[in-house]
Amino acid sequence: SVQELVANMEQYDGKQVVITGEAIGDILLQGDYGWVTVNDDAYSVKSLEEGGDFAGYSNWGIGVWAPASDLQQIKILGGYKNKGDTVRVTGIFNRADAQHGGDTDISAFSIEVLDAGKPISHPFQYGRLLIVLVLAALIVFLWMDWRGRIRKARRRN
């Protein structure tokens, strides 16, 4: 996992690794190569929208430098609107890649798409809208009642 790689950077530095996760964000091409971020945390397996459990606020992802031909296989990238393609990345883990400004990354030999991504449904939450409207009406009512009481008190004095 990416979390294991980061926790044991010195042990894995310069070694061949294989990770599986969700391709997210954008693909950034630079000639014959490019970048993609791969997340392999609990949310990449089953997001909250898909009924997954809350697993904290952090995502575990890593930048992957790969041949453009491999990156072009990725059709759907994860984000708010989509669950990204699930990919298997094979490459060399770099704790501080001198070729890429000292970043931690994986220089991939290959990327294989295991499962196609899909759109994520975000239905409108009418129940929450109703709660907000009721609370707003209650606030307006209480504010107007309070102002009315102050005016009456001023008239008496």
Short mmCIF file of C-alpha atoms in Angstrom, two decimals:
data_model
loop_
_atom_site.label_atom_id
_atom_site.label_comp_id
_atom_site.label_asym_id
_atom_site.label_seq_id
_atom_site.Cartn_x
_atom_site.Cartn_y
_atom_site.Cartn_z
CA SER A 1 0.00 0.00 0.00
CA VAL A 2 1.03 3.63 -0.41
CA GLN A 3 0.79 4.01 3.36
CA GLU A 4 3.27 1.16 3.82
CA LEU A 5 5.62 2.64 1.22
CA VAL A 6 5.60 6.03 2.96
CA ALA A 7 6.04 4.48 6.42
CA ASN A 8 9.03 2.42 5.21
CA MET A 9 10.58 4.70 2.57
CA GLU A 10 14.20 3.66 3.12
CA GLN A 11 13.32 -0.04 2.88
CA TYR A 12 11.50 0.34 -0.47
CA ASP A 13 13.61 3.11 -2.04
CA GLY A 14 14.83 2.02 -5.48
CA LYS A 15 12.94 -1.29 -5.35
CA GLN A 16 10.27 -2.63 -7.68
CA VAL A 17 6.78 -2.33 -6.20
CA VAL A 18 3.23 -3.10 -7.28
CA ILE A 19 0.27 -1.06 -6.05
CA THR A 20 -3.41 -1.20 -6.93
CA GLY A 21 -5.70 1.79 -6.53
CA GLU A 22 -7.97 4.43 -8.05
CA ALA A 23 -6.61 6.82 -10.69
CA ILE A 24 -7.66 10.32 -9.56
CA GLY A 25 -7.33 13.97 -10.49
CA ASP A 26 -5.85 14.69 -13.91
CA ILE A 27 -3.36 13.09 -16.24
CA LEU A 28 -0.50 15.49 -16.92
CA LEU A 29 1.37 14.55 -20.10
CA GLN A 30 4.90 15.74 -20.83
CA GLY A 31 5.89 14.34 -24.20
CA ASP A 32 6.13 10.54 -24.16
CA TYR A 33 5.57 10.37 -20.37
CA GLY A 34 3.24 11.85 -17.81
CA TRP A 35 1.81 11.83 -14.31
CA VAL A 36 -1.25 10.39 -12.64
CA THR A 37 -2.08 10.12 -8.94
CA VAL A 38 -3.14 6.73 -7.62
CA ASN A 39 -5.03 6.43 -4.30
CA ASP A 40 -5.18 3.08 -2.55
CA ASP A 41 -6.94 3.98 0.68
CA ALA A 42 -10.32 2.70 1.91
CA TYR A 43 -12.16 5.33 -0.18
CA SER A 44 -10.59 4.03 -3.40
CA VAL A 45 -12.13 0.64 -2.65
CA LYS A 46 -15.60 1.86 -1.61
CA SER A 47 -16.41 5.56 -1.30
CA LEU A 48 -18.91 7.01 1.14
CA GLU A 49 -21.31 7.54 -1.79
CA GLU A 50 -21.10 3.82 -2.56
CA GLY A 51 -21.93 2.92 1.04
CA GLY A 52 -18.37 2.69 2.37
CA ASP A 53 -17.53 3.48 5.97
CA PHE A 54 -15.94 6.75 7.11
CA ALA A 55 -12.20 6.08 7.24
CA GLY A 56 -10.81 9.44 8.30
CA TYR A 57 -10.00 12.66 6.50
CA SER A 58 -6.76 11.64 4.77
CA ASN A 59 -6.30 9.95 1.44
CA TRP A 60 -3.27 7.80 0.67
CA GLY A 61 -2.06 8.48 -2.84
CA ILE A 62 1.18 8.73 -4.78
CA GLY A 63 2.30 10.33 -8.00
CA VAL A 64 3.08 7.86 -10.78
CA TRP A 65 5.39 8.74 -13.69
CA ALA A 66 4.52 6.49 -16.61
CA PRO A 67 4.65 6.16 -20.39
CA ALA A 68 1.93 8.20 -22.09
CA SER A 69 0.72 5.07 -23.89
CA ASP A 70 -0.05 3.44 -20.52
CA LEU A 71 -1.71 6.60 -19.18
CA GLN A 72 -3.97 6.82 -22.24
CA GLN A 73 -5.61 3.53 -21.18
CA ILE A 74 -7.13 5.36 -18.20
CA LYS A 75 -10.53 6.65 -19.29
CA ILE A 76 -12.19 7.83 -16.04
CA LEU A 77 -10.35 9.71 -13.30
CA GLY A 78 -11.70 9.91 -9.77
CA GLY A 79 -13.08 13.11 -8.31
CA TYR A 80 -16.37 14.50 -7.04
CA LYS A 81 -18.35 13.32 -10.06
CA ASN A 82 -16.58 10.01 -10.79
CA LYS A 83 -15.10 6.89 -9.26
CA GLY A 84 -11.84 6.52 -11.19
CA ASP A 85 -10.54 3.49 -13.04
CA THR A 86 -8.89 0.91 -10.76
CA VAL A 87 -5.31 0.40 -11.93
CA ARG A 88 -2.36 -1.83 -11.10
CA VAL A 89 0.97 -0.01 -11.24
CA THR A 90 4.31 -1.81 -11.47
CA GLY A 91 7.43 0.30 -11.13
CA ILE A 92 10.32 1.57 -9.05
CA PHE A 93 9.53 3.41 -5.78
CA ASN A 94 11.57 6.60 -5.37
CA ARG A 95 11.79 8.12 -1.91
CA ALA A 96 13.27 11.34 -3.31
CA ASP A 97 13.37 11.19 -7.11
CA ALA A 98 16.20 13.49 -8.23
CA GLN A 99 14.81 13.41 -11.78
CA HIS A 100 11.55 14.97 -10.52
CA GLY A 101 12.69 17.59 -8.03
CA GLY A 102 13.06 15.26 -5.05
CA ASP A 103 9.42 14.15 -5.01
CA THR A 104 8.33 10.76 -3.71
CA ASP A 105 6.89 8.80 -6.64
CA ILE A 106 6.75 5.58 -8.58
CA SER A 107 8.43 5.38 -11.99
CA ALA A 108 6.09 2.91 -13.65
CA PHE A 109 7.03 0.15 -16.08
CA SER A 110 3.38 -0.57 -16.68
CA ILE A 111 -0.12 0.49 -15.74
CA GLU A 112 -2.97 -1.98 -16.21
CA VAL A 113 -6.63 -0.95 -15.93
CA LEU A 114 -8.36 -3.61 -13.80
CA ASP A 115 -11.81 -2.08 -13.47
CA ALA A 116 -13.50 0.79 -15.30
CA GLY A 117 -14.56 3.84 -13.34
CA LYS A 118 -18.12 5.11 -13.20
CA PRO A 119 -20.13 8.25 -12.43
CA ILE A 120 -21.04 8.89 -8.79
CA SER A 121 -24.61 9.90 -8.05
CA HIS A 122 -25.16 12.85 -5.71
CA PRO A 123 -28.95 13.07 -5.35
CA PHE A 124 -30.40 16.31 -4.06
CA GLN A 125 -31.15 16.06 -0.34
CA TYR A 126 -34.68 17.44 -0.02
CA GLY A 127 -34.90 16.39 3.63
CA ARG A 128 -31.94 18.57 4.54
CA LEU A 129 -33.40 21.48 2.57
CA LEU A 130 -36.65 21.17 4.54
CA ILE A 131 -34.73 21.22 7.84
CA VAL A 132 -32.84 24.36 6.80
CA LEU A 133 -36.05 26.11 5.73
CA VAL A 134 -37.85 25.21 8.99
CA LEU A 135 -34.90 26.43 11.07
CA ALA A 136 -34.66 29.65 9.03
CA ALA A 137 -38.40 30.30 9.51
CA LEU A 138 -38.04 29.67 13.26
CA ILE A 139 -35.14 32.13 13.48
CA VAL A 140 -37.10 34.79 11.56
CA PHE A 141 -40.17 34.23 13.79
CA LEU A 142 -38.14 34.46 17.01
CA TRP A 143 -36.27 37.54 15.79
CA MET A 144 -39.51 39.32 14.84
CA ASP A 145 -41.14 38.34 18.15
CA TRP A 146 -38.12 39.67 20.04
CA ARG A 147 -38.19 42.97 18.10
CA GLY A 148 -41.92 43.27 18.74
CA ARG A 149 -41.44 42.81 22.48
CA ILE A 150 -38.70 45.45 22.55
CA ARG A 151 -40.99 47.95 20.74
CA LYS A 152 -43.83 47.28 23.18
CA ALA A 153 -41.46 47.75 26.11
CA ARG A 154 -40.25 51.09 24.70
CA ARG A 155 -43.82 52.32 24.23
CA ARG A 156 -44.63 51.58 27.86
CA ASN A 157 -41.67 53.58 29.07
#
